[in-house]
Amino acid sequence: ELKVEQNPLFLSMQEGKNYTIYCNYSTTSDRLYWYRQDPGKSLESLFVLLSNGAVKQEGRLMASLDTKARLSTLHITAAVHDLSATYFCAGGSASNTGKLIFGQGTTLQVKP
Amino acid sequence: DAGITQSPRHKVTETGTPVTLRCHQTENHRYMYWYRQDPGHGLRLIHYSYGVKDTDKGEVSDGYSVSRSKTEDFLLTLESATSSQTSVYFCAISGTEVLSLHFGNGTRLTVT
């Protein structure tokens, strides 16, 4: 059974700093997803990583996937306050009828 | 926004009563999911569907049942609500490739 773990669970950082959120998963997963959630809101899709070595970037966020290490990272470059949110990773398999398992989430707080 | 609507948005009910939450989509997507979100647990999969009348259990299915009699509707039923089922429930949909999940706005359920 796939298990997905994120760390850290809470991250407080200063504007302008860089940091990385880690997502480890327990068994083979075809693909890895990243989502953002603002307080009281729904989840917004950020990235889907489909193969080993995949890297995707959008603005100050960059996600990568290492299937051999069963690890995905979400790197934040020069954080700004607008990036404050909770970030979730999720693992799944196209062969497993679309079932997706989420990590616990990482709450990011960016301070001025 | 992907065409996905959850109803009701908020509900308060008493322990022991049955409750049904509805998820309606206009995207003709194959996959539909029910997740619950609780502090410290992230999103946990309750049940999901990979087609009309095709459903399967997720991580936390005890006390819940689902039905999907047509492509656009996925119902989640709490047979006899308990206080431990107080949570925010999210429905999500995805196309066959599962390149991304699109989430509804959530239903906040309180069981007193």
Short mmCIF file of N, CA and C in Angstrom, two decimals, chain A residues 1 31 33 35 37 41-43 45 48 50 88 94 96-105, chain B residues 31 33 35 37 40-43 45 48 50 57-59 90 97-101 103-105:
data_model
loop_
_atom_site.label_atom_id
_atom_site.label_comp_id
_atom_site.label_asym_id
_atom_site.label_seq_id
_atom_site.Cartn_x
_atom_site.Cartn_y
_atom_site.Cartn_z
N GLU A 1 0.85 -1.18 0.00
CA GLU A 1 0.00 0.00 0.00
C GLU A 1 0.89 1.24 0.00
N ARG A 31 3.67 8.35 -10.86
CA ARG A 31 3.59 9.79 -11.02
C ARG A 31 3.45 10.45 -9.66
N TYR A 33 2.33 14.22 -7.75
CA TYR A 33 1.59 15.46 -7.94
C TYR A 33 1.90 16.42 -6.80
N TYR A 35 0.19 19.98 -4.99
CA TYR A 35 -0.98 20.84 -4.90
C TYR A 35 -0.72 21.93 -3.89
N GLN A 37 -2.89 24.66 -1.27
CA GLN A 37 -4.17 24.99 -0.66
C GLN A 37 -4.03 26.23 0.20
N LYS A 41 -9.78 27.18 1.58
CA LYS A 41 -10.06 27.04 0.14
C LYS A 41 -9.86 25.60 -0.33
N SER A 42 -10.14 25.41 -1.60
CA SER A 42 -9.93 24.10 -2.21
C SER A 42 -8.46 23.93 -2.62
N LEU A 43 -8.16 22.81 -3.23
CA LEU A 43 -6.79 22.54 -3.65
C LEU A 43 -6.61 22.91 -5.11
N SER A 45 -4.02 22.53 -8.41
CA SER A 45 -2.94 21.73 -8.97
C SER A 45 -1.75 22.61 -9.34
N VAL A 48 2.47 17.98 -12.12
CA VAL A 48 2.43 16.52 -12.16
C VAL A 48 3.74 16.07 -12.80
N LEU A 50 5.85 12.90 -14.25
CA LEU A 50 5.47 11.61 -14.83
C LEU A 50 6.63 10.63 -15.00
N PHE A 88 0.75 20.15 -0.72
CA PHE A 88 0.58 18.71 -0.62
C PHE A 88 1.24 18.01 -1.80
N ALA A 94 -0.97 5.13 -12.79
CA ALA A 94 -1.94 5.05 -13.88
C ALA A 94 -2.54 3.67 -13.98
N ASN A 96 -3.37 1.82 -11.42
CA ASN A 96 -4.11 1.52 -10.20
C ASN A 96 -5.44 2.24 -10.19
N THR A 97 -6.12 2.26 -11.29
CA THR A 97 -7.44 2.86 -11.45
C THR A 97 -7.51 4.27 -10.90
N GLY A 98 -6.42 5.00 -11.03
CA GLY A 98 -6.47 6.41 -10.71
C GLY A 98 -6.42 6.76 -9.24
N LYS A 99 -6.12 5.82 -8.40
CA LYS A 99 -6.10 6.07 -6.96
C LYS A 99 -4.91 6.93 -6.58
N LEU A 100 -5.15 8.03 -5.86
CA LEU A 100 -4.10 8.94 -5.42
C LEU A 100 -4.07 9.02 -3.90
N ILE A 101 -2.85 8.92 -3.36
CA ILE A 101 -2.65 9.02 -1.92
C ILE A 101 -1.85 10.28 -1.62
N PHE A 102 -2.35 11.08 -0.67
CA PHE A 102 -1.73 12.36 -0.34
C PHE A 102 -0.84 12.25 0.88
N GLY A 103 0.16 13.13 0.92
CA GLY A 103 0.94 13.34 2.12
C GLY A 103 0.17 14.24 3.08
N GLN A 104 0.78 14.48 4.24
CA GLN A 104 0.10 15.22 5.31
C GLN A 104 0.01 16.72 5.03
N GLY A 105 0.81 17.19 4.12
CA GLY A 105 0.84 18.61 3.82
C GLY A 105 1.95 19.34 4.57
N TYR B 31 -12.92 9.44 -13.59
CA TYR B 31 -12.64 9.18 -12.18
C TYR B 31 -13.26 10.23 -11.28
N TYR B 33 -13.59 11.03 -6.86
CA TYR B 33 -12.99 10.67 -5.57
C TYR B 33 -13.68 11.41 -4.44
N TYR B 35 -12.47 12.57 -0.60
CA TYR B 35 -11.43 12.67 0.40
C TYR B 35 -12.00 13.38 1.62
N GLN B 37 -10.52 15.79 4.89
CA GLN B 37 -9.34 16.53 5.33
C GLN B 37 -9.49 16.87 6.80
N GLY B 40 -3.54 17.65 10.60
CA GLY B 40 -2.51 16.66 10.93
C GLY B 40 -2.55 15.41 10.09
N HIS B 41 -3.61 15.24 9.29
CA HIS B 41 -3.74 14.03 8.48
C HIS B 41 -3.73 14.30 6.99
N GLY B 42 -3.71 15.54 6.60
CA GLY B 42 -3.76 15.83 5.18
C GLY B 42 -5.08 15.40 4.59
N LEU B 43 -5.03 14.91 3.37
CA LEU B 43 -6.23 14.38 2.72
C LEU B 43 -6.16 12.87 2.72
N LEU B 45 -8.10 9.37 1.40
CA LEU B 45 -9.05 8.87 0.42
C LEU B 45 -10.09 7.97 1.08
N TYR B 48 -13.33 5.86 -4.13
CA TYR B 48 -13.22 6.47 -5.43
C TYR B 48 -13.96 5.63 -6.46
N TYR B 50 -14.09 4.59 -10.71
CA TYR B 50 -13.41 4.59 -12.00
C TYR B 50 -14.39 4.34 -13.14
N LYS B 57 -12.68 1.00 -2.38
CA LYS B 57 -12.40 1.62 -1.10
C LYS B 57 -11.07 2.33 -1.12
N GLY B 58 -10.98 3.36 -0.29
CA GLY B 58 -9.72 4.04 -0.08
C GLY B 58 -9.14 3.69 1.27
N GLU B 59 -8.41 4.66 1.85
CA GLU B 59 -7.70 4.42 3.12
C GLU B 59 -8.63 4.38 4.32
N PHE B 90 -13.88 16.63 0.54
CA PHE B 90 -13.62 17.13 -0.80
C PHE B 90 -13.91 16.05 -1.82
N GLU B 97 -6.41 9.88 -18.10
CA GLU B 97 -4.96 9.91 -17.95
C GLU B 97 -4.52 10.27 -16.54
N VAL B 98 -5.44 10.74 -15.72
CA VAL B 98 -5.13 11.15 -14.34
C VAL B 98 -3.92 12.09 -14.32
N LEU B 99 -3.94 13.07 -15.18
CA LEU B 99 -2.86 14.04 -15.20
C LEU B 99 -3.02 15.07 -14.10
N SER B 100 -4.20 15.19 -13.58
CA SER B 100 -4.43 16.10 -12.47
C SER B 100 -5.80 15.84 -11.89
N LEU B 101 -5.94 16.06 -10.60
CA LEU B 101 -7.25 16.04 -9.96
C LEU B 101 -7.75 17.46 -9.85
N PHE B 103 -10.47 19.64 -7.79
CA PHE B 103 -11.22 19.52 -6.54
C PHE B 103 -12.42 20.44 -6.51
N GLY B 104 -13.46 19.97 -5.84
CA GLY B 104 -14.59 20.82 -5.53
C GLY B 104 -14.25 21.75 -4.38
N ASN B 105 -15.22 22.56 -3.97
CA ASN B 105 -14.99 23.55 -2.93
C ASN B 105 -15.10 22.99 -1.52
#
